Tab-separated table of C-alpha atoms in Angstrom:
chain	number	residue	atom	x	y	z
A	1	UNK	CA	0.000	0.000	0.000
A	2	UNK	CA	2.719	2.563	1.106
A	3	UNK	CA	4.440	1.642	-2.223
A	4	UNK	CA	1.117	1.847	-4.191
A	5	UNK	CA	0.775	5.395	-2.887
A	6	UNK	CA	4.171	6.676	-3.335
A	7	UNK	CA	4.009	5.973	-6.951
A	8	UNK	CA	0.418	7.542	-7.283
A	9	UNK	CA	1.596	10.570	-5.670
A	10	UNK	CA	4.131	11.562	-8.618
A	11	UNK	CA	1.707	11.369	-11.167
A	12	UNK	CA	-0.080	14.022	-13.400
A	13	UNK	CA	-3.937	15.152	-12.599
A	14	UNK	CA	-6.447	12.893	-14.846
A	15	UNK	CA	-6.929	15.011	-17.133
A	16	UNK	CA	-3.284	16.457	-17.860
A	17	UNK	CA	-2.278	12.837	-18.177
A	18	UNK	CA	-4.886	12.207	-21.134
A	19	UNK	CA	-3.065	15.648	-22.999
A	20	UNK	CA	-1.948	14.739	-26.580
A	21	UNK	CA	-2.601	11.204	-26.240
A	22	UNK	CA	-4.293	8.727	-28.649
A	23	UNK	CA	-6.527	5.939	-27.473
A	24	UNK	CA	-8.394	3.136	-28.590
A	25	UNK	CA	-11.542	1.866	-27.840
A	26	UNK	CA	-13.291	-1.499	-28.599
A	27	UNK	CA	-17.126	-1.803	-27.275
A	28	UNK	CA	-17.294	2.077	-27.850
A	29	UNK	CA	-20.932	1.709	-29.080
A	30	UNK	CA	-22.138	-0.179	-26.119
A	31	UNK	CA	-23.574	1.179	-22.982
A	32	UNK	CA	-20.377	1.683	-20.801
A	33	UNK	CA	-18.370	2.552	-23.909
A	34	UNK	CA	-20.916	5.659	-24.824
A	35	UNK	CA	-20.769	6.630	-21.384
A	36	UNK	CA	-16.558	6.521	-21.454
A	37	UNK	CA	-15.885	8.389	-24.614
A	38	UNK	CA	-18.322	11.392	-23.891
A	39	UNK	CA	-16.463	11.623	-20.298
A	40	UNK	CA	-13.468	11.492	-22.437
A	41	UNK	CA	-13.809	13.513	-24.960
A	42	UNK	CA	-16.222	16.137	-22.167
A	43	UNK	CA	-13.416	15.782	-18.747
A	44	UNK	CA	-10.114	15.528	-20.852
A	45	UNK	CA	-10.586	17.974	-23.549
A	46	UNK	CA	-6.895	18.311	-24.936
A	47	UNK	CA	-7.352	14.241	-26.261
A	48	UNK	CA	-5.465	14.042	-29.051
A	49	UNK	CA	-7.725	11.097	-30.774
A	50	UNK	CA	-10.154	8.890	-30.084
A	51	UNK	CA	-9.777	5.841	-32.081
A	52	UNK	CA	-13.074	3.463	-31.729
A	53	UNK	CA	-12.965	-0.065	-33.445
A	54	UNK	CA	-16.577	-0.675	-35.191
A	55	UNK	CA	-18.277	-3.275	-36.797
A	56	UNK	CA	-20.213	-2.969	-39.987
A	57	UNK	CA	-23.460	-4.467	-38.293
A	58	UNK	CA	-26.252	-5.706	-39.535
A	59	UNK	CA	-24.981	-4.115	-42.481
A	60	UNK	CA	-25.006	-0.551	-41.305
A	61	UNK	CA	-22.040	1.051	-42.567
A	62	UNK	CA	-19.424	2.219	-39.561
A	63	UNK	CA	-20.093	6.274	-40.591
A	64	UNK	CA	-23.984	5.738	-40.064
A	65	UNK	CA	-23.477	3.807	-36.849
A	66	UNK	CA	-21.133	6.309	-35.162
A	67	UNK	CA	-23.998	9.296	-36.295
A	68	UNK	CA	-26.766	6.977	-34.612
A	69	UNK	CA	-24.319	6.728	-31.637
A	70	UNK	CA	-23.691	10.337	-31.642
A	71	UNK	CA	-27.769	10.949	-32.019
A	72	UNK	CA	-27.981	9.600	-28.251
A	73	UNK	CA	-29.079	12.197	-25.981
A	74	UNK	CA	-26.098	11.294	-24.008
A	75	UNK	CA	-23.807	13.009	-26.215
A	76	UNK	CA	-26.482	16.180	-26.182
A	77	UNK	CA	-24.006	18.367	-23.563
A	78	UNK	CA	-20.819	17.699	-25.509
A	79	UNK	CA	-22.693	19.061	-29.078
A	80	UNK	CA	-23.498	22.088	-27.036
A	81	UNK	CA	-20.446	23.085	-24.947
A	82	UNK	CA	-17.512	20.808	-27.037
A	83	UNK	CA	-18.822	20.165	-30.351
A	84	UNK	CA	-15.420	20.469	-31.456
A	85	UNK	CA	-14.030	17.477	-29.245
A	86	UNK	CA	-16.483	15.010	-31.399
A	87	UNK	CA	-13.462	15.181	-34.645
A	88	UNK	CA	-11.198	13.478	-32.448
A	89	UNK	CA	-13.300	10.471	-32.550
A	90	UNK	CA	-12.403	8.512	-35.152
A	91	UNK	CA	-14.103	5.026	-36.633
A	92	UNK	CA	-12.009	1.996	-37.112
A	93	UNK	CA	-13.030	-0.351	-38.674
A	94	UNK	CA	-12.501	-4.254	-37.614
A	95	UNK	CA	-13.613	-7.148	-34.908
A	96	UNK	CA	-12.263	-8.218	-32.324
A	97	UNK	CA	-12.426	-11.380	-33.286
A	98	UNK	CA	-10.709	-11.332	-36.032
A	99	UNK	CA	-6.626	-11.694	-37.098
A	100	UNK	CA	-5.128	-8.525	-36.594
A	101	UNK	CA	-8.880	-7.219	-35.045
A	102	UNK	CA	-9.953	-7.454	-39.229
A	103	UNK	CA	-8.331	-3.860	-39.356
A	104	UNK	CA	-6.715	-2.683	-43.077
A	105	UNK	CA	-2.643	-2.823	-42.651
A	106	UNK	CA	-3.118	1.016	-42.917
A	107	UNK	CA	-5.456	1.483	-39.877
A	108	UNK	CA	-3.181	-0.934	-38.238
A	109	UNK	CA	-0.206	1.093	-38.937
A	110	UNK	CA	-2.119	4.384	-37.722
A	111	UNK	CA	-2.776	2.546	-34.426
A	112	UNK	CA	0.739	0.809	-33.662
A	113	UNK	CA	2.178	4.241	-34.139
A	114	UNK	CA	-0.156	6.458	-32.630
A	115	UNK	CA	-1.883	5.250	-29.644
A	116	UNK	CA	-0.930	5.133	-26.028
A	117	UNK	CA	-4.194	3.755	-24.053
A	118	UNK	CA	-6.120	0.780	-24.897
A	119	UNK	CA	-9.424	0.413	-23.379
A	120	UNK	CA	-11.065	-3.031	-24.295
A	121	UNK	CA	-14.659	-3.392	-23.368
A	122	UNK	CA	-16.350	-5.307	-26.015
A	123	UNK	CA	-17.760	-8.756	-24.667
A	124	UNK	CA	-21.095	-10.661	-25.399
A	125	UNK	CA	-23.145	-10.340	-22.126
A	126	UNK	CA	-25.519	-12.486	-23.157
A	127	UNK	CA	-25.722	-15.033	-20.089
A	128	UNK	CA	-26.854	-18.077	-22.477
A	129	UNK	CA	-24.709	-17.572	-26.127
A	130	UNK	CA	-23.446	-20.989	-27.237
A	131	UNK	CA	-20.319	-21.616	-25.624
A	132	UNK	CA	-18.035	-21.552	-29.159
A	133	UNK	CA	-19.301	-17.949	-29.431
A	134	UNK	CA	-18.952	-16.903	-25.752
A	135	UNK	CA	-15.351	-17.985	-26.133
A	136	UNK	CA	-14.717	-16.913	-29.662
A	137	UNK	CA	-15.753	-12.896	-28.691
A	138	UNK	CA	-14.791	-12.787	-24.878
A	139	UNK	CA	-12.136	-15.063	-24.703
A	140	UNK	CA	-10.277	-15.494	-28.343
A	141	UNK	CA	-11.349	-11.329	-28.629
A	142	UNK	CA	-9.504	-10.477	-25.636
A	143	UNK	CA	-5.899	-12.566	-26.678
A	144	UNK	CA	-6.410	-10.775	-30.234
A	145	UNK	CA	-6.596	-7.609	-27.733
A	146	UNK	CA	-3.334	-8.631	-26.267
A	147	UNK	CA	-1.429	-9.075	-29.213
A	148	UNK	CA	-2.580	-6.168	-30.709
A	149	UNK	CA	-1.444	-4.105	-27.471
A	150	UNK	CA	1.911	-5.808	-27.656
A	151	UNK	CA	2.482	-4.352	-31.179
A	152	UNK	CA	1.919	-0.948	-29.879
A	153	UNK	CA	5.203	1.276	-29.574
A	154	UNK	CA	4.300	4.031	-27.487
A	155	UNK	CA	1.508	1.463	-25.082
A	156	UNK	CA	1.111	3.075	-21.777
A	157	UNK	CA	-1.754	1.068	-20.596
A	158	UNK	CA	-4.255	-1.589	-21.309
A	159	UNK	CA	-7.862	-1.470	-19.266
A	160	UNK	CA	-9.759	-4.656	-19.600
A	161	UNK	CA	-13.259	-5.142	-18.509
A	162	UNK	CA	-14.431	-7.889	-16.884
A	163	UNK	CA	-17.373	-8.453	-14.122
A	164	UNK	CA	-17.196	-9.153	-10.591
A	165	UNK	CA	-19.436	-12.380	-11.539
A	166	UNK	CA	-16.564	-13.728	-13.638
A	167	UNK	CA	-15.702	-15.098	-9.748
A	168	UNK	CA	-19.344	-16.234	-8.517
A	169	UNK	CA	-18.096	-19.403	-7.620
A	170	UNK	CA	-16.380	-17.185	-4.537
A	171	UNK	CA	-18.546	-15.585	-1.898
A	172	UNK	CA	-15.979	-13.049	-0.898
A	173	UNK	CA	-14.398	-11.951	-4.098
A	174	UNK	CA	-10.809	-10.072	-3.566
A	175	UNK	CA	-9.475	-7.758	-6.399
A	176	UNK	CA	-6.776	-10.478	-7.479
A	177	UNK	CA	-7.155	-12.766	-10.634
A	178	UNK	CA	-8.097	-16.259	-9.882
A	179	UNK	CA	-6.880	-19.401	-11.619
A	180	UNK	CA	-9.201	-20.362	-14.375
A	181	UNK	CA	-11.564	-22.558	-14.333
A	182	UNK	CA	-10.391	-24.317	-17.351
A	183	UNK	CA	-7.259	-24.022	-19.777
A	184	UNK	CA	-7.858	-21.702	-22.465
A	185	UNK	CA	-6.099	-23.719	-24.850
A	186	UNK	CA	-7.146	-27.388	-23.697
A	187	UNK	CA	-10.799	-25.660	-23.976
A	188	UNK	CA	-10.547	-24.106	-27.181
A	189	UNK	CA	-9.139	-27.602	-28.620
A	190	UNK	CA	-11.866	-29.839	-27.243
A	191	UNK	CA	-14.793	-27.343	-27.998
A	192	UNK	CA	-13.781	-27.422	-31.388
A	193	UNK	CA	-13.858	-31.491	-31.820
A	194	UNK	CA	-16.841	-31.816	-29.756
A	195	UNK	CA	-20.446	-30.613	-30.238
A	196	UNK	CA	-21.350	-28.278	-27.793
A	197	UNK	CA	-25.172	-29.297	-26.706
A	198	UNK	CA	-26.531	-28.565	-23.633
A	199	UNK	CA	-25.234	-31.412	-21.470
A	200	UNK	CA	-22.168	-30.890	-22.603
A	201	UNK	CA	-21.739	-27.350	-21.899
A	202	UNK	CA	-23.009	-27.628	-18.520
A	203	UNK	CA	-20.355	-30.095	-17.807
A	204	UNK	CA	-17.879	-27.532	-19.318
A	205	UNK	CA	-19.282	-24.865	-17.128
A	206	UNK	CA	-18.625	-26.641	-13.856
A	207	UNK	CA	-19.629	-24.116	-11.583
A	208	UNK	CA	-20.363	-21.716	-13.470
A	209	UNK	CA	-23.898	-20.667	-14.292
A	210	UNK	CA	-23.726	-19.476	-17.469
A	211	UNK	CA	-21.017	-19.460	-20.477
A	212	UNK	CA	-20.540	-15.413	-19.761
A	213	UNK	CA	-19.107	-15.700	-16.051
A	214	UNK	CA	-17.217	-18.936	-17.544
A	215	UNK	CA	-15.541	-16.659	-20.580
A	216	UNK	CA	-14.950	-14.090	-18.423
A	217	UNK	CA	-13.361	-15.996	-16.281
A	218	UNK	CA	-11.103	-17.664	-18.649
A	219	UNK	CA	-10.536	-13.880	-20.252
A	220	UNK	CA	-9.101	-12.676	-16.606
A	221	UNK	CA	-6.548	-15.451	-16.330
A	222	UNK	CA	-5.503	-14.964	-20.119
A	223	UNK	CA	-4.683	-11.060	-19.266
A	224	UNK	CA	-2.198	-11.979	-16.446
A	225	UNK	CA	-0.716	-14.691	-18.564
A	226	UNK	CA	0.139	-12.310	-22.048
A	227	UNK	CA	-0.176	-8.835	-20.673
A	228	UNK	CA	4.043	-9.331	-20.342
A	229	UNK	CA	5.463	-5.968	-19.649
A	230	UNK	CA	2.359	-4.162	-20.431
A	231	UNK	CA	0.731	-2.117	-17.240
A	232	UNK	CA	-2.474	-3.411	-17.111
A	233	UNK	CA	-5.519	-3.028	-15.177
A	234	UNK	CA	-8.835	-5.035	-14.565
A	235	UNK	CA	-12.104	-3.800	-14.212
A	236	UNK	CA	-15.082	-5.349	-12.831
A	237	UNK	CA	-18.119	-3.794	-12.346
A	238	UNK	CA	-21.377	-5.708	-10.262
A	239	UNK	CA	-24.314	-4.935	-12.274
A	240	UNK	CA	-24.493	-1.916	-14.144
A	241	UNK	CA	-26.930	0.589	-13.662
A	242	UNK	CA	-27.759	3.819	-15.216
A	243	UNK	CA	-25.681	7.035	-15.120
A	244	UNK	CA	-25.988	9.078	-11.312
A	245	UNK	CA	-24.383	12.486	-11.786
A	246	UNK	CA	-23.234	13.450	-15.410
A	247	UNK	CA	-24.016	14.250	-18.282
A	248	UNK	CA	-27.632	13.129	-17.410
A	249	UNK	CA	-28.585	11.268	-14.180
A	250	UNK	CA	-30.821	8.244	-15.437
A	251	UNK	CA	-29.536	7.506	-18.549
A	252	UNK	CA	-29.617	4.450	-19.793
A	253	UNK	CA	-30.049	2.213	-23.214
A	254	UNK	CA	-30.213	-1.005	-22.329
A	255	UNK	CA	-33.044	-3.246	-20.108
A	256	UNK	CA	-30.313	-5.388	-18.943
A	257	UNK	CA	-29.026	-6.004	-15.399
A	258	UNK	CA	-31.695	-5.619	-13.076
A	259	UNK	CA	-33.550	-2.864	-14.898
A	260	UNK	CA	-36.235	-5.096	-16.712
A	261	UNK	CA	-37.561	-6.278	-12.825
A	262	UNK	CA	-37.181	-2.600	-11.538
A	263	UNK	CA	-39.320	-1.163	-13.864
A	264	UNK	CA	-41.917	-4.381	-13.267
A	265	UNK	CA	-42.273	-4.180	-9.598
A	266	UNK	CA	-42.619	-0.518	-10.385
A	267	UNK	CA	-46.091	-0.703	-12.213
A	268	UNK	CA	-46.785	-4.054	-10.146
A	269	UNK	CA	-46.545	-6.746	-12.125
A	270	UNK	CA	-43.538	-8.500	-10.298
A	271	UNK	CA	-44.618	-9.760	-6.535
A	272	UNK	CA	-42.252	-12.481	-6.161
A	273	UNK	CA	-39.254	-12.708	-6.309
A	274	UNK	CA	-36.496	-15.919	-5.935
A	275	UNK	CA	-34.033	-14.995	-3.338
A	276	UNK	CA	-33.771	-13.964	0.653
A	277	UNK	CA	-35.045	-10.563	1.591
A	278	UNK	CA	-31.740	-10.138	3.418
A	279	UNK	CA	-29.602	-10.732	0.157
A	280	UNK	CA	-27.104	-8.061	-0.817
A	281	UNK	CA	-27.793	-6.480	-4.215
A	282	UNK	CA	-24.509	-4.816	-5.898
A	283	UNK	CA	-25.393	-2.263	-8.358
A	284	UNK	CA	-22.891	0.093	-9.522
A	285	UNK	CA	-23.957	3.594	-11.656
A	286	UNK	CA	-22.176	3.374	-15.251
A	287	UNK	CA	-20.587	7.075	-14.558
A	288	UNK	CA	-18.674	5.384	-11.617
A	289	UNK	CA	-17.669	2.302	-13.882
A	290	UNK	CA	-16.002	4.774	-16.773
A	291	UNK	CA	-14.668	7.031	-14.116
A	292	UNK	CA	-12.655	4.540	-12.389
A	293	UNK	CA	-11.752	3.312	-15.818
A	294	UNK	CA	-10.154	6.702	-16.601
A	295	UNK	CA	-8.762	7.610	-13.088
A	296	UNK	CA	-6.871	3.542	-12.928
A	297	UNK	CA	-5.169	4.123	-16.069
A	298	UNK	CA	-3.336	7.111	-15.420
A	299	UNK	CA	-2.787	5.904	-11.524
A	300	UNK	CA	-1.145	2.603	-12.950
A	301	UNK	CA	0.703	3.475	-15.936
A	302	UNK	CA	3.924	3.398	-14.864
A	303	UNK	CA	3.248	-0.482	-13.219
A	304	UNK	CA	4.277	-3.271	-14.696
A	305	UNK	CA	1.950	-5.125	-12.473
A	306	UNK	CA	-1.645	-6.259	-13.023
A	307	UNK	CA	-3.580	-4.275	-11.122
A	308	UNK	CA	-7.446	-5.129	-10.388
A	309	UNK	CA	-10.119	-2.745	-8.945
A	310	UNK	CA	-13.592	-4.084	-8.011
A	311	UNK	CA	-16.521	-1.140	-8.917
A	312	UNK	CA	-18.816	-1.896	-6.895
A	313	UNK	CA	-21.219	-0.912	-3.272
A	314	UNK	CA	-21.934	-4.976	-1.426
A	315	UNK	CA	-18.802	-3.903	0.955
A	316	UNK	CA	-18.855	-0.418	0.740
A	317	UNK	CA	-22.491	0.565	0.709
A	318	UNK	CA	-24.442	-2.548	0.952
A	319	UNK	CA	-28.686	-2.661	0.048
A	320	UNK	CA	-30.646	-5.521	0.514
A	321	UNK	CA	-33.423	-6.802	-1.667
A	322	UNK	CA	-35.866	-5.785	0.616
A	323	UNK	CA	-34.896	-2.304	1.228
A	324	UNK	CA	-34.469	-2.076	-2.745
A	325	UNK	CA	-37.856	-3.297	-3.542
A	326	UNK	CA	-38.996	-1.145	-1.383
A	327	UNK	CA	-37.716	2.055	-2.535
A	328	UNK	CA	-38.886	0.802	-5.852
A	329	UNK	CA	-42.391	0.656	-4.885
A	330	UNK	CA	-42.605	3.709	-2.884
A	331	UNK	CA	-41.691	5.979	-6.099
A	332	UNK	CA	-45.562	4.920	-6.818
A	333	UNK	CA	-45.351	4.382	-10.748
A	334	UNK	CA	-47.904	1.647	-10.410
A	335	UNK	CA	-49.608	1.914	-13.647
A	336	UNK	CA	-51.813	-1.066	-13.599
A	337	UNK	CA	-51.870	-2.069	-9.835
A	338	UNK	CA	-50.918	-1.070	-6.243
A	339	UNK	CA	-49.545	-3.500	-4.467
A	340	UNK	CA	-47.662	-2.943	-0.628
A	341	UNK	CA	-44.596	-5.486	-1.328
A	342	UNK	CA	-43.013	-8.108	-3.035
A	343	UNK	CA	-41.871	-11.715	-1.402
A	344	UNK	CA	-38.882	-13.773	-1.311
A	345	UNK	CA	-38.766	-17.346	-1.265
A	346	UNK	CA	-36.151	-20.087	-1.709
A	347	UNK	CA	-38.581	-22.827	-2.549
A	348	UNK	CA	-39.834	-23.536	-6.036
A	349	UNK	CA	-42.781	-24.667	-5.536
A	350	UNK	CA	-43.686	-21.802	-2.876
A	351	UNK	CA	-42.583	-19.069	-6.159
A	352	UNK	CA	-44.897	-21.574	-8.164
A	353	UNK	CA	-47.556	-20.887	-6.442
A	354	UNK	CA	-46.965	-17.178	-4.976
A	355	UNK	CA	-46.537	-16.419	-8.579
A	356	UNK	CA	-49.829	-17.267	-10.520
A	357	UNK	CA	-52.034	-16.382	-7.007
A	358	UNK	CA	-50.520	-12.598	-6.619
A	359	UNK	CA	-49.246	-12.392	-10.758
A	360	UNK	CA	-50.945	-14.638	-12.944
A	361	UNK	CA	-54.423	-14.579	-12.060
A	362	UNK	CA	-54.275	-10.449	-11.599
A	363	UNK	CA	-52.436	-9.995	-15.128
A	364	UNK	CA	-55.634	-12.187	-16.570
A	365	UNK	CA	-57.837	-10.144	-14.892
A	366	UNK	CA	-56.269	-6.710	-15.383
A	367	UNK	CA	-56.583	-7.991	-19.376
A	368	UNK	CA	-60.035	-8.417	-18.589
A	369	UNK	CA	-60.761	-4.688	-17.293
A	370	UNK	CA	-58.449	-3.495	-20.189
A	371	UNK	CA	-60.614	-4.808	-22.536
A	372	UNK	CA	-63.798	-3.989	-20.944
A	373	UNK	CA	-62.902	-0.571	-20.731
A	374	UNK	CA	-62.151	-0.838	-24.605
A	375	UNK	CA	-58.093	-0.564	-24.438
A	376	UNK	CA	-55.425	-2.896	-25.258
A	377	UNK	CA	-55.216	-6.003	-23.571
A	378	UNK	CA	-51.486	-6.299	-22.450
A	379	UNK	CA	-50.598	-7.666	-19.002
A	380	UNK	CA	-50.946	-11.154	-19.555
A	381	UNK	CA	-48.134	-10.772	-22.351
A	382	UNK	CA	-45.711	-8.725	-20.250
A	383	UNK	CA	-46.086	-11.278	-17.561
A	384	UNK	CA	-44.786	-13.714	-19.787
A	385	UNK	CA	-41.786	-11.637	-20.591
A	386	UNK	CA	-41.623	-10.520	-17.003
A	387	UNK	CA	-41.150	-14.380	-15.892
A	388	UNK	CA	-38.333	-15.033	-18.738
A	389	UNK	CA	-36.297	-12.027	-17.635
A	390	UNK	CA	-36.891	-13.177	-13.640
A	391	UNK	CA	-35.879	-16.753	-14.769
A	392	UNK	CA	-32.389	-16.135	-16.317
A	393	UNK	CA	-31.590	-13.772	-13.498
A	394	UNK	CA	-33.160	-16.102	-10.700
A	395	UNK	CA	-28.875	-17.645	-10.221
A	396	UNK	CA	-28.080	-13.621	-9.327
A	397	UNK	CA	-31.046	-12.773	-6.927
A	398	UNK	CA	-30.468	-16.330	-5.679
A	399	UNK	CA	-26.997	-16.039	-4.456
A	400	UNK	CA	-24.985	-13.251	-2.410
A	401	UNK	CA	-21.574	-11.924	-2.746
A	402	UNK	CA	-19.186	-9.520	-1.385
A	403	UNK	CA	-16.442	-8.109	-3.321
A	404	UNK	CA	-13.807	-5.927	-1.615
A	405	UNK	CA	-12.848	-3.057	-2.919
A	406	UNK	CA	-9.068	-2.143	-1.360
A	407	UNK	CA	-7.962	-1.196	-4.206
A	408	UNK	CA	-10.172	0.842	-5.247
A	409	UNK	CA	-10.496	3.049	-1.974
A	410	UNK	CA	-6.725	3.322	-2.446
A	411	UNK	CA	-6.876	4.541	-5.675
A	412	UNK	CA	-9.970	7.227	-5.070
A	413	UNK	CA	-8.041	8.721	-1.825
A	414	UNK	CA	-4.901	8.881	-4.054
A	415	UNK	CA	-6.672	11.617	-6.070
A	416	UNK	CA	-6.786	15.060	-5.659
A	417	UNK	CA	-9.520	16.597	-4.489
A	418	UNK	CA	-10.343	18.236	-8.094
A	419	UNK	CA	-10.212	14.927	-10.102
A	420	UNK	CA	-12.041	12.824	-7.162
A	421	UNK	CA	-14.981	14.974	-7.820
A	422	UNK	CA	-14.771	15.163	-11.841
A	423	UNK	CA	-14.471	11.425	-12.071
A	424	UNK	CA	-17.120	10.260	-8.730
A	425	UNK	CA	-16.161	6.562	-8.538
A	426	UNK	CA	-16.760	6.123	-4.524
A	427	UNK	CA	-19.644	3.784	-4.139
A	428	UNK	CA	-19.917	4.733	-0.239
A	429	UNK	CA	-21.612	7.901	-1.827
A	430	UNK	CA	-24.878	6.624	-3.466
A	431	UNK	CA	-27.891	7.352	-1.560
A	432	UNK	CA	-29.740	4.423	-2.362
A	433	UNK	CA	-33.468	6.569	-2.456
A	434	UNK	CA	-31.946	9.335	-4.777
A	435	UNK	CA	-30.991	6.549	-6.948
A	436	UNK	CA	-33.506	4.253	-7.276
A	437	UNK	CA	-35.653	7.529	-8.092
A	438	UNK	CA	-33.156	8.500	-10.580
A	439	UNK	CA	-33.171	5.079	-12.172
A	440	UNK	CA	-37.124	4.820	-12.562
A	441	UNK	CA	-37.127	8.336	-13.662
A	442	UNK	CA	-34.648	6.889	-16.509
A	443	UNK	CA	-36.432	4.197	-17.169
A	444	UNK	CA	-39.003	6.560	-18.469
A	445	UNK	CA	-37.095	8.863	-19.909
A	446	UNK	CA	-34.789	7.096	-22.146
A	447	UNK	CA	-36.457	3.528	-22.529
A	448	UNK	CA	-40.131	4.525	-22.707
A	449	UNK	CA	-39.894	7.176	-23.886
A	450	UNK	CA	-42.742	8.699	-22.093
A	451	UNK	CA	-42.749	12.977	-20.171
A	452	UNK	CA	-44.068	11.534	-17.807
């Protein structure tokens, strides 16, 4: 620690470090990656470039994707005030995937001489994608990552993101990479003489719930392998929730995470829920993510040691799934019903029934008053979706964990008191009611799209 903080102590504020330096980007287009270039490009304004890698997907050319990006309201403040910071973001494109990330030898060249700081956030998050794909983006993406990195002449710094559920087999997860749960290589071999059906990948998975914490996983213990001299840092963020303080508290594109069940006990809908009512929930805002993204790279450049930093609030500024569900319902944006709480069980049978007594039957006969009252029947139908999105998550609101976060205090009281308040990364100060009101109030906002 006393070492940690008298190398931290020589270097330059955030933003002076970022001065005349190129980076690259992959996952720019994602939800953290929007989120991390406009604090870039808004909080470090003398950037030299900003070199995204893009796919041509679903055969949308790169230049129309980066001007649908750019369209986001999140990027709204940096049009106004910095319009001129959006030329130093510049498309590449390429996959991850791919040899040499599928770049031309003339982007590649561009790259290898020009850029300093690699942040690598592209992953599938799907929970469930076949496991060939899972490993093929997070896993064979990542080593294609690495190489690229080492290629680099001027590399200062390579950010990987990972999750803190990469570890779920762990209760207590430390910021230190674990060994993997399988060989990358032995893996990669038999997946590819094999067919990959379910039995078989839930043997592969071991104890691992889904192939995403499994890739991940494997993706962690590949970085400390191959980083090599490289300084490095991991990342890994509990579940991600929407932006707290800036640009625009709320925002958000994406029902993933836990937002899909928010939004559900919101209106009503959602009464039951798998899990103990004592359970920690870790959700981290997306601002606090990027922000510690920014603030580890310049803190660790000058390491040649891996570095890991857990973003998250279970030991810092632990909520339970009681209190949560509470605050949820309080904010009174029950649409269809009001209803006073919602129950945990740990029995399936109990959620069975609990489920089509206090969900099922009402959903039929809030349909029935809908179309009584001549409107569009609907709740029966977002039941059903309601119950898939509680069912894949049922392993997370099942199961409890606590990751430390050490390193991450270390870093935030390292900073000075400017840059600790332009990049907010410490968890310890969410106030869980402002949030969960800022959430729903995104929810609305930017998913709904409702004035409401």
């Amino acid at each position: 620690m006393a070492a940690f903080n008298k190398i931290s102590s020589t270097y330059k504020p955030v933003a002076e470090y970022y001065a005349g330096k190129s980076l690259f980007i992959t996952g720019g287009t994602g939800f953290l990656g929007k989120v991390l270039i406009e604090k870039l490009l808004y909080s470090c304004k003398d950037i030299d470039k900003i070199y995204i890698l893009v796919r041509n997907k679903n055969n949308i050319e790169v230049n129309k994707r980066m001007n649908q990006m750019l369209n986001n309201p999140l990027f709204t403040r940096l049009k106004q005030n910095k319009a001129d910071c959006l030329t130093k973001l510049i498309p590449i494109v390429g996959d991850i995937t791919e040899r040499n990330l599928g770049m031309t030898p003339a982007d590649e060249r561009l790259l290898i001489e020009k850029v300093s700081v690699v942040f690598h956030s592209a992953a599938t998050v799907q929970f469930n994608d076949p496991l060939p794909e899972a490993v093929r983006v997070n896993v064979e993406g990542t080593k294609n990552i690495i190489d690229f990195c080492h290629k680099l002449k001027n590399i200062d710094m390579l950010v990987h993101i990972s999750t803190i559920y990469a570890n779920c087999n762990r209760k207590i997860i430390e910021e230190i990479v674990y060994p993997p749960p399988v060989d990358f290589t032995e893996l990669n071999t038999y997946i590819q003489t094999v067919s990959c059906d379910e039995k078989t990948t839930t043997n592969i998975l071991g104890n691992k719930p889904n192939t995403y914490t499994f890739t991940k996983a494997i993706a962690e213990s590949l970085i400390e392998k191959e980083h090599g001299k490289i300084p490095t840092v991991i990342i890994r963020p509990s579940i991600v929730g929407p932006i707290k303080n800036d640009p625009y508290p709320g925002w958000l594109d994406n029902w993933f995470g836990g937002t899909s069940l928010f939004w559900y006990t919101s209106i009503g809908l959602l009464r039951i829920l798998p899990g103990s009512a004592d359970g920690v929930v870790d959700i981290i805002p997306v601002d606090y993510v990027c922000n510690l993204m920014i603030v580890a790279a310049v803190k660790c450049q000058r390491s040649k040691l891996l570095h890991v930093y857990n973003s998250c609030t279970s030991e810092c500024n632990p909520v339970t799934m009681n209190e949560l569900t509470k605050l949820v319902l309080q904010e009174k944006n029950n649409n269809y019903f009001t209803y006073p709480k919602v129950h945990f069980t740990t029995s399936k049978n109990m959620m069975m029934l609990l489920s089509f007594v206090l969900e099922t039957i009402p959903a039929y006969v809030g349909d029935i008053w809908l179309w009584i009252t001549g409107r569009k029947m609907r709740l029966v139908k977002l039941h059903s979706i309601m119950n898939n999105h509680r069912e894949k998550l049922e392993y997370f609101t099942s199961n409890y964990w606590q990751a430390r976060c050490n390193n991450t205090k270390s870093l935030i009281v390292s900073l000075s008191d400017v840059d600790r308040k332009t990049f907010c990364c410490d968890s310890t100060d969410i106030n869980w009611k402002e949030y969960i009101q800022t959430y729903l109030v995104g929810i609305r906002k930017y998913l709904l799209r409702s004035n409401d």
